[in-house]
């Protein structure tokens, strides 16, 4: 893969070269002479087929998880979250210690490897929220909870310029990677002025199904607003909002 330089950027195909535009700029690549059928049947490409199969499962699992948290991601996700989550899911697939190569799956892998994944690379949770939050998932009761201790917003939160208020958001999801279904429960704090006042502790609780036999995920984030008269407007359409996975609970035997 090569990057196009010069004033004129090409698009389309010229002989064996394809020119196209991506988020990284205008690129060019050479066509392969290996056809799809050969890759699908030739023993020499067995490892390739295994890698493709597992990459596909990782991509599918990433899509399901993104869909589960879609209402929250709408205001707190970067343009490459899909590819980044696929790479994270591939590590989960590769952690499957029971299946043979090519047949490893997310559900038999270590889903806790996703803990800490940030959905907005431009706004890292740890770089913006300086409080010792507590995140926990109780599988027996189904409660997925995030607790923030007493804090001073101006000292504890790194807010972007123009922000006058913030909200804490949280969401718990029960996800079935086998059939692609999920259940999301979310909660949000009231608007909190970004000042030097001391704010009381905040607890956000999401009630998921009790005694679930499926993987459970908990996300937490912060949204920034600007108050104009009596209305609150999200800052820059969510570009500065942070959202991360803060707890993952795997069913026993999962």
Short mmCIF file of N, CA and C in Angstrom, two decimals, residues 29-112:
data_model
loop_
_atom_site.label_atom_id
_atom_site.label_comp_id
_atom_site.label_asym_id
_atom_site.label_seq_id
_atom_site.Cartn_x
_atom_site.Cartn_y
_atom_site.Cartn_z
N UNK A 29 -2.76 0.77 -4.27
CA UNK A 29 -2.30 -0.59 -4.01
C UNK A 29 -2.37 -1.40 -5.31
N UNK A 30 -1.54 -2.43 -5.35
CA UNK A 30 -1.47 -3.28 -6.53
C UNK A 30 -2.46 -4.42 -6.40
N UNK A 31 -3.11 -4.76 -7.52
CA UNK A 31 -4.05 -5.87 -7.51
C UNK A 31 -3.32 -7.18 -7.27
N UNK A 32 -3.96 -8.11 -6.58
CA UNK A 32 -3.37 -9.42 -6.38
C UNK A 32 -3.75 -10.35 -7.52
N UNK A 33 -2.85 -11.27 -7.85
CA UNK A 33 -3.12 -12.23 -8.91
C UNK A 33 -3.73 -13.52 -8.37
N UNK A 34 -3.89 -13.60 -7.07
CA UNK A 34 -4.43 -14.81 -6.44
C UNK A 34 -5.95 -14.69 -6.39
N UNK A 35 -6.66 -15.65 -6.99
CA UNK A 35 -8.11 -15.55 -7.02
C UNK A 35 -8.73 -16.11 -5.74
N UNK A 36 -9.98 -15.74 -5.52
CA UNK A 36 -10.70 -16.10 -4.31
C UNK A 36 -10.85 -17.61 -4.15
N UNK A 37 -11.12 -18.30 -5.26
CA UNK A 37 -11.32 -19.75 -5.20
C UNK A 37 -10.07 -20.47 -4.72
N UNK A 38 -8.91 -20.03 -5.19
CA UNK A 38 -7.67 -20.67 -4.77
C UNK A 38 -7.44 -20.48 -3.27
N UNK A 39 -7.71 -19.27 -2.79
CA UNK A 39 -7.55 -19.02 -1.35
C UNK A 39 -8.49 -19.91 -0.54
N UNK A 40 -9.68 -20.18 -1.11
CA UNK A 40 -10.69 -20.97 -0.41
C UNK A 40 -10.40 -22.47 -0.39
N UNK A 41 -9.58 -22.95 -1.34
CA UNK A 41 -9.39 -24.40 -1.47
C UNK A 41 -7.95 -24.89 -1.38
N UNK A 42 -7.01 -24.06 -1.75
CA UNK A 42 -5.61 -24.48 -1.80
C UNK A 42 -5.07 -24.72 -0.39
N UNK A 43 -4.50 -25.93 -0.12
CA UNK A 43 -3.94 -26.21 1.21
C UNK A 43 -2.87 -25.21 1.63
N UNK A 44 -2.23 -24.60 0.66
CA UNK A 44 -1.18 -23.63 0.98
C UNK A 44 -1.73 -22.40 1.70
N UNK A 45 -3.02 -22.19 1.56
CA UNK A 45 -3.65 -21.02 2.16
C UNK A 45 -4.50 -21.38 3.40
N UNK A 46 -4.21 -22.54 4.00
CA UNK A 46 -4.96 -22.97 5.17
C UNK A 46 -4.87 -21.95 6.30
N UNK A 47 -3.67 -21.46 6.57
CA UNK A 47 -3.49 -20.46 7.63
C UNK A 47 -4.23 -19.18 7.30
N UNK A 48 -4.23 -18.81 6.04
CA UNK A 48 -4.96 -17.61 5.63
C UNK A 48 -6.44 -17.76 5.90
N UNK A 49 -6.99 -18.93 5.58
CA UNK A 49 -8.42 -19.18 5.81
C UNK A 49 -8.74 -19.14 7.30
N UNK A 50 -7.85 -19.69 8.10
CA UNK A 50 -8.05 -19.66 9.55
C UNK A 50 -8.06 -18.23 10.07
N UNK A 51 -7.10 -17.44 9.60
CA UNK A 51 -7.01 -16.05 10.04
C UNK A 51 -8.24 -15.25 9.62
N UNK A 52 -8.68 -15.48 8.38
CA UNK A 52 -9.85 -14.77 7.87
C UNK A 52 -11.10 -15.12 8.68
N UNK A 53 -11.25 -16.40 9.00
CA UNK A 53 -12.42 -16.84 9.77
C UNK A 53 -12.44 -16.18 11.15
N UNK A 54 -11.30 -16.15 11.81
CA UNK A 54 -11.26 -15.58 13.15
C UNK A 54 -11.38 -14.06 13.12
N UNK A 55 -10.82 -13.45 12.11
CA UNK A 55 -10.97 -12.00 11.97
C UNK A 55 -12.44 -11.65 11.74
N UNK A 56 -13.13 -12.49 10.96
CA UNK A 56 -14.55 -12.26 10.71
C UNK A 56 -15.37 -12.36 11.98
N UNK A 57 -15.05 -13.34 12.84
CA UNK A 57 -15.78 -13.47 14.10
C UNK A 57 -15.52 -12.26 15.00
N UNK A 58 -14.28 -11.79 14.99
CA UNK A 58 -13.94 -10.62 15.80
C UNK A 58 -14.72 -9.40 15.32
N UNK A 59 -14.79 -9.22 14.01
CA UNK A 59 -15.52 -8.09 13.46
C UNK A 59 -17.00 -8.16 13.77
N UNK A 60 -17.58 -9.36 13.67
CA UNK A 60 -18.99 -9.54 13.98
C UNK A 60 -19.28 -9.25 15.45
N UNK A 61 -18.41 -9.74 16.35
CA UNK A 61 -18.60 -9.50 17.77
C UNK A 61 -18.49 -8.01 18.10
N UNK A 62 -17.54 -7.34 17.43
CA UNK A 62 -17.39 -5.91 17.64
C UNK A 62 -18.64 -5.14 17.23
N UNK A 63 -19.23 -5.53 16.10
CA UNK A 63 -20.46 -4.88 15.64
C UNK A 63 -21.59 -5.07 16.63
N UNK A 64 -21.71 -6.28 17.17
CA UNK A 64 -22.78 -6.55 18.12
C UNK A 64 -22.61 -5.69 19.38
N UNK A 65 -21.38 -5.59 19.88
CA UNK A 65 -21.15 -4.79 21.08
C UNK A 65 -21.41 -3.31 20.81
N UNK A 66 -21.02 -2.83 19.64
CA UNK A 66 -21.28 -1.43 19.30
C UNK A 66 -22.77 -1.16 19.20
N UNK A 67 -23.51 -2.10 18.63
CA UNK A 67 -24.96 -1.94 18.53
C UNK A 67 -25.59 -1.92 19.91
N UNK A 68 -25.07 -2.75 20.80
CA UNK A 68 -25.63 -2.80 22.15
C UNK A 68 -25.53 -1.44 22.84
N UNK A 69 -24.42 -0.74 22.62
CA UNK A 69 -24.21 0.56 23.27
C UNK A 69 -24.44 1.74 22.33
N UNK A 70 -25.11 1.50 21.21
CA UNK A 70 -25.28 2.55 20.20
C UNK A 70 -25.85 3.85 20.75
N UNK A 71 -26.89 3.84 21.60
CA UNK A 71 -27.42 5.11 22.10
C UNK A 71 -26.38 5.96 22.82
N UNK A 72 -25.43 5.32 23.49
CA UNK A 72 -24.39 6.05 24.20
C UNK A 72 -23.24 6.42 23.27
N UNK A 73 -22.95 5.56 22.30
CA UNK A 73 -21.85 5.82 21.37
C UNK A 73 -22.17 6.96 20.41
N UNK A 74 -23.44 7.25 20.23
CA UNK A 74 -23.82 8.31 19.29
C UNK A 74 -23.15 9.63 19.62
N UNK A 75 -22.87 9.86 20.91
CA UNK A 75 -22.26 11.11 21.34
C UNK A 75 -20.86 10.92 21.93
N UNK A 76 -20.26 9.74 21.74
CA UNK A 76 -18.94 9.51 22.35
C UNK A 76 -18.17 8.41 21.64
N UNK A 77 -17.98 8.55 20.34
CA UNK A 77 -17.21 7.55 19.59
C UNK A 77 -16.41 8.23 18.50
N UNK A 78 -15.19 7.76 18.28
CA UNK A 78 -14.37 8.34 17.22
C UNK A 78 -14.63 7.60 15.90
N UNK A 79 -14.07 8.11 14.82
CA UNK A 79 -14.34 7.55 13.51
C UNK A 79 -13.71 6.20 13.25
N UNK A 80 -12.82 5.75 14.13
CA UNK A 80 -12.16 4.47 13.93
C UNK A 80 -12.51 3.45 15.02
N UNK A 81 -13.58 3.71 15.72
CA UNK A 81 -13.92 2.81 16.82
C UNK A 81 -14.20 1.40 16.32
N UNK A 82 -14.76 1.28 15.12
CA UNK A 82 -15.07 -0.06 14.59
C UNK A 82 -13.81 -0.88 14.38
N UNK A 83 -12.81 -0.32 13.73
CA UNK A 83 -11.57 -1.06 13.49
C UNK A 83 -10.81 -1.31 14.78
N UNK A 84 -10.82 -0.35 15.69
CA UNK A 84 -10.10 -0.53 16.95
C UNK A 84 -10.76 -1.62 17.79
N UNK A 85 -12.08 -1.65 17.79
CA UNK A 85 -12.78 -2.68 18.57
C UNK A 85 -12.60 -4.05 17.94
N UNK A 86 -12.53 -4.11 16.63
CA UNK A 86 -12.28 -5.39 15.96
C UNK A 86 -10.92 -5.94 16.36
N UNK A 87 -9.91 -5.09 16.42
CA UNK A 87 -8.58 -5.55 16.85
C UNK A 87 -8.61 -6.04 18.29
N UNK A 88 -9.35 -5.34 19.14
CA UNK A 88 -9.47 -5.77 20.54
C UNK A 88 -10.20 -7.11 20.62
N UNK A 89 -11.25 -7.27 19.83
CA UNK A 89 -12.00 -8.52 19.82
C UNK A 89 -11.15 -9.67 19.27
N UNK A 90 -10.26 -9.38 18.33
CA UNK A 90 -9.40 -10.43 17.78
C UNK A 90 -8.49 -10.99 18.86
N UNK A 91 -8.04 -10.14 19.76
CA UNK A 91 -7.22 -10.62 20.88
C UNK A 91 -8.04 -11.54 21.79
N UNK A 92 -9.33 -11.21 21.93
CA UNK A 92 -10.22 -12.07 22.72
C UNK A 92 -10.36 -13.43 22.04
N UNK A 93 -10.59 -13.42 20.74
CA UNK A 93 -10.70 -14.67 19.97
C UNK A 93 -9.43 -15.50 20.13
N UNK A 94 -8.29 -14.88 20.00
CA UNK A 94 -7.01 -15.57 20.08
C UNK A 94 -6.69 -16.09 21.48
N UNK A 95 -7.44 -15.60 22.49
CA UNK A 95 -7.23 -16.08 23.86
C UNK A 95 -8.03 -17.34 24.16
N UNK A 96 -8.82 -17.81 23.19
CA UNK A 96 -9.57 -19.06 23.33
C UNK A 96 -8.57 -20.22 23.42
N UNK A 97 -8.51 -20.86 24.56
CA UNK A 97 -7.53 -21.93 24.81
C UNK A 97 -8.09 -23.33 24.56
N UNK A 98 -9.35 -23.43 24.13
CA UNK A 98 -9.96 -24.75 23.96
C UNK A 98 -10.23 -25.12 22.51
N UNK A 99 -10.45 -24.15 21.65
CA UNK A 99 -10.77 -24.44 20.25
C UNK A 99 -9.50 -24.49 19.41
N UNK A 100 -9.56 -25.22 18.29
CA UNK A 100 -8.41 -25.28 17.40
C UNK A 100 -8.33 -23.98 16.60
N UNK A 101 -7.15 -23.70 16.07
CA UNK A 101 -6.94 -22.48 15.29
C UNK A 101 -7.88 -22.46 14.10
N UNK A 102 -8.50 -21.30 13.90
CA UNK A 102 -9.47 -21.15 12.83
C UNK A 102 -10.90 -21.29 13.32
N UNK A 103 -11.07 -21.92 14.49
CA UNK A 103 -12.41 -22.12 15.06
C UNK A 103 -12.56 -21.44 16.42
N UNK A 104 -11.55 -20.65 16.82
CA UNK A 104 -11.63 -19.96 18.10
C UNK A 104 -12.72 -18.89 18.05
N UNK A 105 -13.35 -18.65 19.19
CA UNK A 105 -14.49 -17.73 19.24
C UNK A 105 -14.34 -16.73 20.39
N UNK A 106 -15.14 -15.69 20.31
CA UNK A 106 -15.17 -14.67 21.36
C UNK A 106 -15.70 -15.24 22.66
N UNK A 107 -16.76 -16.03 22.59
CA UNK A 107 -17.41 -16.54 23.80
C UNK A 107 -16.53 -17.51 24.58
N UNK A 108 -15.56 -18.14 23.91
CA UNK A 108 -14.65 -19.04 24.61
C UNK A 108 -13.33 -18.36 24.95
N UNK A 109 -13.22 -17.09 24.55
CA UNK A 109 -12.02 -16.32 24.87
C UNK A 109 -12.19 -15.54 26.15
N UNK A 110 -11.19 -14.73 26.47
CA UNK A 110 -11.20 -13.94 27.69
C UNK A 110 -11.74 -12.55 27.40
N UNK A 111 -13.05 -12.37 27.58
CA UNK A 111 -13.70 -11.10 27.29
C UNK A 111 -13.25 -9.98 28.23
N UNK A 112 -12.66 -10.34 29.36
CA UNK A 112 -12.19 -9.31 30.28
C UNK A 112 -11.04 -8.50 29.67
#
